[in-house]
Amino acid sequence: QSALTQPASVSGSPGQSITISCSGTPSDIGDTNYVSWYQQHPGKVPKLIIFDVTNRPSGVSNRFSGSKSGNTASLTISGLQGEDEADYYCNSYINDGSWVFGGGTKVTVL
Amino acid sequence: QVQLQESGPGLVKPSETLSLTCSVSDDSISTGSYCWAWIRQPPGKGLEWIVNMCYSGTKYYNPSLKSRVTISADTSKRHFFLMMTSVTAADSAIYYCTRRTAFTSRRDIWGQGTLVTVSS
């Protein structure tokens, strides 16, 4: 299995919106709604922010939203804030029963 | 809220076997519709899914690690385990145990992680 493809870094100014893409294949993202996103601050445990493509766990800001088109999933952060500076990982189910992560995207707030 | 806690040796010699335990704070390992997984993260690098085991007993492995990895559970003691054989320096990482709600991608419970270093 190959890692899902994410941009290494994305940046934006406070208040702006940014989108992180997660590119997969017809065997993973293209064949499932089991796509999730995690936020990880340095030295911390990953935190679930989106599951099943578009769903937010309770307590997660509605500034985070997820979507999917074809073999690509996306995470949008609107109203960018300093606390959003972190690494973000996508994760997808693969139709053989296994799971795969993206390589991660470092978000910088300018 | 349920908590997970990893434990195991912080240092393992090359070619030896790594054994980790994840302790679950409630009975959900035997009573709930959940899947239990191990995920690792080499220092400064990304996340890698290793293996999971669901409440039904089904197990799925990362194909690149399948020949060296075993997942098991002792539900009466609220533990599940990872065993990885023939380790090398490339297996040095923070190892996390996680809980995911079955039939979803909701992996919302993570342990704090345990750092394993493979070195002689």
XYZ file of N, CA and C in Angstrom:
690
model
N 0.836 -1.179 0.000
C 0.000 0.000 0.000
C 0.887 1.251 0.000
N 0.535 2.252 -0.766
C 1.277 3.499 -0.812
C 0.545 4.553 -0.005
N 1.320 5.421 0.650
C 0.728 6.486 1.441
C -0.105 7.397 0.547
N -1.176 7.914 1.113
C -1.955 8.918 0.409
C -1.092 10.171 0.224
N -1.360 10.932 -0.819
C -0.516 12.077 -1.149
C -1.102 13.381 -0.622
N -0.352 14.011 0.251
C -0.720 15.320 0.788
C 0.397 16.311 0.472
N 0.068 17.593 0.348
C 1.134 18.596 0.196
C 1.938 18.654 1.486
N 3.235 18.865 1.348
C 4.088 18.891 2.533
C 3.746 20.051 3.446
N 3.362 21.176 2.860
C 3.066 22.347 3.669
C 2.009 23.220 3.010
N 1.250 23.887 3.846
C 0.250 24.868 3.418
C 0.309 26.006 4.417
N 0.207 27.218 3.931
C 0.235 28.353 4.841
C -0.873 29.337 4.513
N -1.198 30.151 5.488
C -2.217 31.167 5.302
C -2.157 32.197 6.405
N -2.768 33.316 6.171
C -2.804 34.384 7.162
C -4.011 34.189 8.079
N -3.948 34.749 9.269
C -5.108 34.645 10.173
C -6.371 35.150 9.498
N -7.440 34.388 9.674
C -8.723 34.761 9.096
C -8.973 34.175 7.722
N -7.909 33.772 7.055
C -8.078 33.183 5.720
C -8.565 31.744 5.825
N -8.928 31.201 4.655
C -9.275 29.781 4.549
C -8.186 29.068 3.770
N -7.881 27.858 4.207
C -6.937 27.029 3.477
C -7.558 25.649 3.269
N -7.085 24.971 2.238
C -7.566 23.616 1.949
C -6.376 22.691 1.771
N -6.452 21.548 2.433
C -5.421 20.512 2.328
C -6.008 19.352 1.533
N -5.322 18.947 0.496
C -5.805 17.843 -0.325
C -5.161 16.529 0.123
N -5.844 15.455 -0.171
C -5.374 14.105 0.160
C -5.751 13.221 -1.020
N -4.759 12.879 -1.804
C -5.010 12.155 -3.048
C -4.770 10.664 -2.888
N -5.736 9.890 -3.316
C -5.618 8.440 -3.204
C -5.876 7.757 -4.524
N -6.498 6.590 -4.444
C -6.751 5.766 -5.625
C -8.187 5.256 -5.607
N -8.599 4.598 -6.682
C -9.947 4.017 -6.689
C -10.127 2.896 -5.664
N -9.018 2.409 -5.102
C -9.103 1.335 -4.112
C -9.232 1.844 -2.689
N -8.919 3.108 -2.485
C -9.046 3.648 -1.133
C -10.045 4.797 -1.133
N -9.601 6.024 -1.203
C -10.527 7.149 -1.116
C -11.664 7.044 -2.131
N -11.349 6.603 -3.315
C -12.358 6.511 -4.360
C -13.416 5.453 -4.127
N -13.197 4.579 -3.117
C -14.112 3.454 -2.925
C -14.695 3.426 -1.526
N -14.603 4.535 -0.796
C -15.067 4.500 0.589
C -15.462 5.890 1.084
N -16.307 5.886 2.107
C -16.580 7.130 2.843
C -15.882 7.102 4.203
N -15.044 6.088 4.408
C -14.289 5.998 5.653
C -12.976 6.763 5.516
N -13.109 8.076 5.482
C -11.952 8.958 5.406
C -11.981 9.879 6.620
N -10.862 9.986 7.286
C -10.788 10.817 8.485
C -9.565 11.726 8.425
N -9.582 12.716 9.274
C -8.489 13.696 9.360
C -8.087 13.875 10.822
N -6.778 14.044 11.029
C -6.222 14.206 12.364
C -5.339 15.444 12.404
N -5.409 16.125 13.534
C -4.555 17.282 13.813
C -3.540 16.854 14.873
N -2.283 17.200 14.649
C -1.254 16.851 15.630
C -0.347 18.050 15.891
N -0.390 18.524 17.107
C 0.542 19.567 17.517
C 1.856 18.917 17.936
N 2.961 19.644 17.875
C 4.265 19.059 18.207
C 4.282 18.399 19.579
N 4.743 17.179 19.602
C 4.852 16.444 20.853
C 3.548 15.937 21.423
N 2.471 16.098 20.675
C 1.152 15.704 21.168
C 0.601 14.512 20.402
N -0.472 13.953 20.960
C -1.157 12.827 20.347
C -2.068 13.334 19.223
N -2.151 12.621 18.108
C -3.083 13.037 17.052
C -4.508 13.138 17.592
N -5.239 14.114 17.071
C -6.617 14.359 17.490
C -7.533 14.261 16.284
N -8.580 13.483 16.404
C -9.559 13.332 15.322
C -10.327 14.634 15.146
N -10.382 15.145 13.905
C -11.153 16.359 13.644
C -12.255 16.152 12.599
N -12.113 15.155 11.758
C -13.138 14.821 10.766
C -13.168 13.305 10.610
N -14.370 12.717 10.563
C -14.492 11.293 10.252
C -15.606 11.087 9.233
N -15.532 9.977 8.557
C -16.514 9.632 7.512
C -16.703 10.807 6.547
N -15.605 11.319 6.084
C -15.466 12.385 5.065
C -15.864 13.766 5.567
N -17.043 13.860 6.177
C -17.585 15.193 6.471
C -17.972 15.429 7.929
N -17.907 14.412 8.764
C -18.440 14.537 10.131
C -17.407 15.047 11.129
N -17.865 15.951 11.986
C -17.016 16.497 13.046
C -17.412 15.888 14.389
N -16.432 15.398 15.153
C -16.747 14.951 16.519
C -17.199 16.153 17.349
N -17.969 15.890 18.371
C -18.388 16.986 19.239
C -17.158 17.642 19.855
N -17.211 18.955 19.937
C -16.100 19.699 20.519
C -15.099 20.217 19.503
N -15.178 19.735 18.277
C -14.282 20.221 17.226
C -14.924 21.444 16.556
N -14.128 22.466 16.373
C -14.629 23.706 15.810
C -15.258 23.489 14.435
N -16.340 24.227 14.177
C -16.983 24.137 12.866
C -16.191 24.889 11.797
N -15.035 25.384 12.163
C -14.140 25.966 11.158
C -13.454 24.861 10.336
N -13.541 23.647 10.834
C -12.964 22.511 10.116
C -14.078 21.806 9.344
N -13.826 21.562 8.055
C -14.810 20.848 7.257
C -14.104 19.924 6.283
N -14.786 18.821 5.954
C -14.198 17.842 5.053
C -15.088 17.593 3.851
N -14.459 17.141 2.777
C -15.200 16.821 1.569
C -14.422 15.775 0.777
N -15.073 15.261 -0.265
C -14.417 14.268 -1.117
C -14.959 14.383 -2.532
N -14.062 14.232 -3.485
C -14.460 14.183 -4.889
C -13.573 13.171 -5.589
N -14.199 12.129 -6.094
C -13.429 11.081 -6.751
C -12.430 10.449 -5.804
N -11.164 10.456 -6.201
C -10.121 9.822 -5.401
C -9.419 10.792 -4.460
N -9.964 12.001 -4.314
C -9.317 13.020 -3.494
C -10.243 13.532 -2.408
N -9.712 13.511 -1.182
C -10.412 14.098 -0.045
C -9.757 15.438 0.291
N -10.514 16.302 0.921
C -9.994 17.624 1.264
C -10.441 18.043 2.652
N -9.557 18.766 3.313
C -9.856 19.375 4.609
C -9.736 20.875 4.442
N -10.770 21.604 4.808
C -10.748 23.058 4.748
C -10.784 23.627 6.154
N -9.889 24.550 6.409
C -9.884 25.284 7.672
C -10.244 26.725 7.335
N -11.369 27.168 7.850
C -11.790 28.545 7.592
C -11.481 29.418 8.802
N -11.348 30.726 8.573
C -11.035 31.617 9.678
C -9.775 31.182 10.420
N -8.719 30.963 9.676
C -7.475 30.406 10.215
C -7.032 31.143 11.475
N -6.639 30.377 12.487
C -6.179 30.940 13.761
C -4.804 30.383 14.088
N -4.102 31.073 14.950
C -2.768 30.641 15.336
C -2.734 29.237 15.895
N -3.764 28.852 16.616
C -3.822 27.519 17.232
C -3.993 26.416 16.200
N -4.296 26.788 14.969
C -4.447 25.783 13.918
C -3.099 25.350 13.349
N -2.043 26.030 13.748
C -0.712 25.657 13.275
C -0.344 24.303 13.846
N -0.227 23.312 12.969
C -0.035 21.919 13.382
C 0.193 21.076 12.129
N 0.423 19.793 12.359
C 0.468 18.825 11.257
C -0.902 18.188 11.117
N -1.293 17.923 9.865
C -2.597 17.328 9.580
C -2.401 16.071 8.728
N -3.098 15.009 9.109
C -2.991 13.726 8.410
C -4.365 13.242 7.970
N -4.459 12.771 6.740
C -5.668 12.090 6.307
C -5.458 10.582 6.485
N -6.564 9.861 6.552
C -6.528 8.414 6.759
C -7.704 7.807 6.022
N -7.468 6.758 5.267
C -8.537 6.153 4.471
C -8.550 4.644 4.626
N -9.736 4.106 4.571
C -9.915 2.660 4.489
C -9.564 2.212 3.066
N -8.979 1.035 2.977
C -8.673 0.431 1.681
C -9.564 -0.795 1.522
N -9.982 -1.067 0.306
C -10.992 -2.111 0.121
C -10.497 -3.531 0.358
N -9.264 -3.690 0.853
C -8.804 -5.013 1.270
C -8.881 -5.183 2.783
N -9.414 -4.163 3.464
C -9.573 -4.242 4.907
C -8.537 -3.464 5.691
N -7.493 -3.018 5.025
C -6.447 -2.270 5.726
C -6.714 -0.762 5.650
N -5.841 0.000 6.237
C -5.972 1.449 6.296
C -4.642 2.083 5.885
N -4.712 3.326 5.414
C -3.496 4.018 5.005
C -3.605 5.493 5.384
N -2.471 6.051 5.819
C -2.402 7.470 6.151
C -1.763 8.252 5.009
N -2.040 9.533 4.997
C -1.301 10.451 4.140
C 0.030 10.781 4.796
N 0.908 11.390 4.023
C 2.232 11.709 4.528
C 2.261 12.875 5.493
N 1.157 13.602 5.587
C 1.085 14.715 6.523
C 1.327 16.062 5.861
N 0.648 17.081 6.371
C 0.788 18.450 5.884
C 1.034 19.384 7.057
N 2.087 20.169 6.957
C 2.383 21.144 8.003
C 1.675 22.446 7.663
N 0.803 22.879 8.545
C 0.082 24.142 8.346
C 0.771 25.240 9.139
N 1.114 26.305 8.442
C 1.761 27.460 9.065
C 0.833 28.663 8.975
N 0.663 29.329 10.104
C -0.127 30.560 10.135
C 0.837 31.736 10.078
N 0.745 32.493 9.021
C 1.709 33.561 8.762
C 1.539 34.752 9.697
N -14.764 8.868 30.206
C -14.305 8.527 28.858
C -13.233 7.457 28.954
N -13.314 6.503 28.040
C -12.340 5.419 28.035
C -10.943 5.984 27.801
N -9.968 5.366 28.424
C -8.567 5.735 28.225
C -7.760 4.524 27.820
N -6.764 4.757 26.979
C -5.845 3.706 26.565
C -4.442 4.059 27.050
N -3.701 3.031 27.435
C -2.338 3.262 27.914
C -1.416 2.184 27.370
N -0.421 2.601 26.609
C 0.562 1.665 26.084
C 1.657 1.402 27.116
N 2.192 0.205 27.080
C 3.339 -0.123 27.926
C 4.210 -1.135 27.213
N 5.488 -1.126 27.574
C 6.429 -2.048 26.968
C 7.835 -1.521 27.095
N 8.808 -2.286 26.640
C 10.201 -1.872 26.762
C 10.501 -0.685 25.853
N 11.248 0.255 26.334
C 11.615 1.407 25.528
C 12.771 1.120 24.584
N 13.489 0.052 24.857
C 14.671 -0.287 24.063
C 14.631 -1.766 23.699
N 14.783 -2.042 22.424
C 14.801 -3.416 21.923
C 16.019 -3.584 21.018
N 16.657 -4.727 21.113
C 17.843 -4.977 20.281
C 17.439 -5.409 18.871
N 18.242 -5.054 17.894
C 17.965 -5.500 16.518
C 17.832 -7.015 16.452
N 16.919 -7.461 15.629
C 16.585 -8.870 15.365
C 15.709 -9.484 16.449
N 15.503 -8.783 17.561
C 14.664 -9.328 18.619
C 13.187 -8.999 18.377
N 12.351 -9.426 19.318
C 10.907 -9.236 19.198
C 10.423 -8.121 20.102
N 9.630 -7.233 19.520
C 9.021 -6.144 20.265
C 7.637 -6.578 20.740
N 7.364 -6.386 22.024
C 6.043 -6.715 22.564
C 5.481 -5.507 23.304
N 4.297 -5.075 22.913
C 3.654 -3.941 23.547
C 2.263 -4.332 24.039
N 1.835 -3.689 25.112
C 0.519 -3.905 25.681
C -0.254 -2.599 25.690
N -1.531 -2.673 25.353
C -2.425 -1.524 25.470
C -3.484 -1.870 26.517
N -3.533 -1.089 27.569
C -4.510 -1.308 28.626
C -5.712 -0.403 28.394
N -6.887 -0.996 28.451
C -8.141 -0.296 28.183
C -8.869 -0.074 29.505
N -9.318 1.133 29.749
C -9.846 1.481 31.073
C -11.279 1.019 31.322
N -11.981 0.557 30.277
C -13.349 0.069 30.500
C -13.531 -1.281 29.799
N -14.764 -1.744 29.742
C -15.036 -3.071 29.181
C -15.321 -3.063 27.694
N -15.094 -1.916 27.034
C -15.494 -1.825 25.632
C -14.755 -2.794 24.733
N -13.596 -3.307 25.190
C -12.866 -4.256 24.348
C -13.658 -5.552 24.201
N -14.529 -5.856 25.150
C -15.289 -7.100 25.064
C -16.780 -6.873 24.885
N -17.231 -5.647 25.107
C -18.668 -5.416 25.077
C -19.124 -4.478 23.976
N -18.205 -3.761 23.356
C -18.619 -2.761 22.386
C -18.310 -3.134 20.952
N -18.853 -2.354 20.037
C -18.607 -2.548 18.609
C -17.455 -1.655 18.177
N -16.258 -2.095 18.533
C -15.083 -1.281 18.264
C -13.994 -2.092 17.577
N -13.079 -1.366 16.957
C -11.881 -1.965 16.384
C -10.672 -1.337 17.064
N -9.707 -2.169 17.350
C -8.545 -1.778 18.131
C -7.316 -1.885 17.234
N -6.508 -0.819 17.237
C -5.405 -0.769 16.279
C -4.106 -0.311 16.925
N -3.027 -0.635 16.242
C -1.709 -0.091 16.546
C -1.275 0.771 15.369
N -0.766 1.937 15.696
C -0.275 2.911 14.720
C 1.058 3.419 15.234
N 2.003 3.659 14.339
C 3.299 4.141 14.804
C 3.734 5.400 14.062
N 4.691 6.076 14.666
C 5.196 7.329 14.099
C 6.684 7.453 14.406
N 7.533 7.217 13.420
C 8.972 7.441 13.637
C 9.213 8.906 14.000
N 10.211 9.178 14.823
C 10.476 10.555 15.236
C 10.605 11.486 14.041
N 9.814 12.557 14.046
C 9.869 13.550 12.986
C 9.201 13.148 11.687
N 8.529 11.988 11.695
C 7.901 11.505 10.454
C 6.397 11.330 10.633
N 5.764 10.764 9.609
C 4.323 10.636 9.601
C 3.802 9.371 10.274
N 2.480 9.249 10.269
C 1.802 8.121 10.902
C 1.755 6.925 9.958
N 1.880 5.737 10.534
C 1.787 4.503 9.760
C 0.856 3.542 10.488
N -0.200 3.113 9.816
C -1.122 2.129 10.370
C -0.479 0.750 10.312
N -0.521 0.005 11.407
C 0.152 -1.293 11.472
C -0.840 -2.452 11.366
N -1.861 -2.423 12.219
C -2.751 -3.584 12.311
C -4.000 -3.200 13.089
N -5.132 -3.869 12.785
C -6.273 -3.734 13.667
C -7.027 -5.047 13.858
N -7.774 -5.074 14.940
C -8.571 -6.228 15.326
C -9.916 -5.701 15.785
N -10.988 -6.228 15.178
C -12.320 -5.758 15.537
C -13.000 -6.710 16.522
N -14.100 -6.209 17.080
C -14.833 -6.962 18.107
C -15.268 -8.335 17.592
N -15.433 -8.441 16.280
C -15.868 -9.710 15.683
C -14.738 -10.729 15.621
N -13.524 -10.260 15.873
C -12.359 -11.139 15.812
C -11.554 -10.993 14.540
N -12.105 -10.274 13.558
C -11.369 -10.117 12.306
C -10.135 -9.250 12.520
N -9.076 -9.600 11.831
C -7.809 -8.881 11.938
C -7.318 -8.505 10.543
N -6.792 -7.311 10.437
C -6.222 -6.858 9.181
C -4.851 -6.255 9.450
N -3.923 -6.523 8.526
C -2.537 -6.131 8.710
C -2.062 -5.242 7.562
N -1.156 -4.329 7.899
C -0.453 -3.597 6.854
C 0.348 -4.629 6.053
N 0.121 -4.699 4.743
C 0.800 -5.727 3.960
C 2.320 -5.690 4.091
N 2.883 -4.513 4.289
C 4.338 -4.406 4.362
C 4.889 -4.922 5.682
N 4.032 -5.119 6.674
C 4.466 -5.561 7.990
C 3.874 -6.911 8.383
N 2.965 -7.412 7.574
C 2.164 -8.575 7.945
C 2.982 -9.780 8.390
N 4.098 -10.010 7.741
C 4.887 -11.211 8.057
C 5.547 -11.135 9.428
N 5.605 -9.940 10.011
C 6.324 -9.778 11.285
C 5.421 -9.394 12.451
N 4.153 -9.172 12.203
C 3.278 -8.571 13.207
C 2.157 -9.529 13.617
N 1.839 -9.499 14.913
C 0.683 -10.229 15.441
C -0.064 -9.320 16.399
N -1.374 -9.320 16.302
C -2.212 -8.611 17.256
C -3.079 -9.634 17.982
N -3.257 -9.423 19.279
C -4.081 -10.329 20.067
C -4.683 -9.551 21.225
N -5.575 -10.214 21.954
C -6.233 -9.537 23.066
C -6.522 -10.492 24.197
N -6.554 -9.949 25.381
C -7.024 -10.652 26.573
C -8.172 -9.808 27.104
N -9.369 -10.105 26.631
C -10.497 -9.237 26.956
C -10.834 -9.253 28.439
N -10.565 -10.364 29.098
C -10.886 -10.432 30.526
C -10.025 -9.475 31.332
N -8.845 -9.195 30.819
C -7.948 -8.286 31.518
C -7.915 -6.909 30.885
N -8.764 -6.703 29.876
C -8.850 -5.392 29.238
C -7.526 -4.963 28.621
N -6.878 -5.891 27.961
C -5.629 -5.590 27.290
C -5.667 -6.077 25.861
N -4.954 -5.369 24.965
C -4.610 -5.981 23.704
C -3.138 -5.738 23.430
N -2.589 -6.520 22.516
C -1.146 -6.631 22.406
C -0.663 -6.497 20.959
N 0.578 -6.065 20.846
C 1.273 -6.054 19.558
C 2.568 -6.829 19.726
N 2.830 -7.713 18.804
C 4.117 -8.392 18.766
C 4.701 -8.193 17.371
N 5.930 -7.738 17.338
C 6.626 -7.506 16.065
C 7.985 -8.184 16.145
N 8.234 -9.093 15.221
C 9.470 -9.859 15.241
C 10.549 -9.235 14.370
N 11.750 -9.676 14.567
C 12.905 -9.298 13.727
C 12.995 -7.791 13.511
N 12.980 -7.041 14.597
C 12.968 -5.582 14.467
C 14.319 -5.051 14.001
N 14.259 -3.913 13.331
C 15.452 -3.185 12.903
C 15.309 -1.735 13.345
N 16.338 -0.950 13.068
C 16.298 0.463 13.446
C 15.109 1.173 12.812
N 14.667 0.691 11.664
C 13.527 1.306 10.979
C 12.217 1.153 11.748
N 12.215 0.283 12.738
C 11.018 0.093 13.567
C 11.007 1.015 14.785
N 12.030 1.826 14.941
C 12.070 2.789 16.034
C 10.994 3.849 15.800
N 10.127 4.031 16.778
C 8.990 4.933 16.588
C 8.229 5.103 17.896
N 7.317 6.064 17.897
C 6.296 6.126 18.936
C 5.166 5.208 18.480
N 4.768 4.305 19.333
C 3.695 3.365 19.021
C 2.443 3.784 19.799
N 1.350 3.959 19.056
C 0.072 4.331 19.650
C -0.917 3.178 19.538
N -1.712 2.979 20.578
C -2.879 2.112 20.427
C -4.108 3.004 20.335
N -5.086 2.549 19.549
C -6.254 3.389 19.276
C -7.529 2.563 19.292
N -8.640 3.257 19.444
C -9.960 2.639 19.339
C -10.761 3.349 18.252
N -11.376 2.567 17.397
C -12.215 3.123 16.326
C -13.595 2.462 16.417
N -14.625 3.257 16.245
C -15.972 2.708 16.214
C -16.142 1.910 14.918
N -16.580 0.681 15.042
C -16.731 -0.187 13.877
C -17.697 0.411 12.867
N -17.435 0.141 11.609
C -18.263 0.614 10.496
C -18.248 2.135 10.365
N -17.205 2.734 10.882
C -16.953 4.168 10.706
C -15.447 4.367 10.644
N -15.041 5.595 10.375
C -13.619 5.944 10.452
C -13.348 6.764 11.705
N -14.223 6.682 12.663
C -14.137 7.464 13.881
C -13.118 6.861 14.835
N -11.860 7.169 14.650
C -10.769 6.723 15.514
C -10.489 7.848 16.495
N -11.282 7.926 17.537
C -11.251 9.085 18.418
C -10.547 8.863 19.747
N -10.168 7.645 20.040
C -9.479 7.371 21.301
C -8.071 6.882 20.990
N -7.084 7.595 21.504
C -5.674 7.261 21.316
C -4.991 7.179 22.678
N -4.053 6.266 22.795
C -3.189 6.283 23.957
C -2.184 7.416 23.827
N -1.409 7.598 24.873
C -0.413 8.665 24.879
C 0.800 8.326 24.025
N 0.940 7.060 23.666
C 2.070 6.639 22.850
C 3.247 6.207 23.710
N 3.991 5.251 23.191
C 5.197 4.808 23.867
C 6.342 4.774 22.858
N 7.452 5.356 23.223
C 8.608 5.414 22.327
C 9.405 4.120 22.422
N 9.616 3.510 21.284
C 10.427 2.307 21.201
C 11.649 2.604 20.339
N 12.800 2.334 20.875
C 14.045 2.512 20.137
C 14.682 1.149 19.914
N 15.049 0.885 18.677
C 15.732 -0.357 18.344
C 17.217 -0.048 18.189
N 17.997 -0.593 19.104
C 19.427 -0.311 19.099
C 20.150 -1.364 19.922
N 21.370 -1.658 19.534
C 22.167 -2.607 20.288
C 22.916 -1.911 21.419
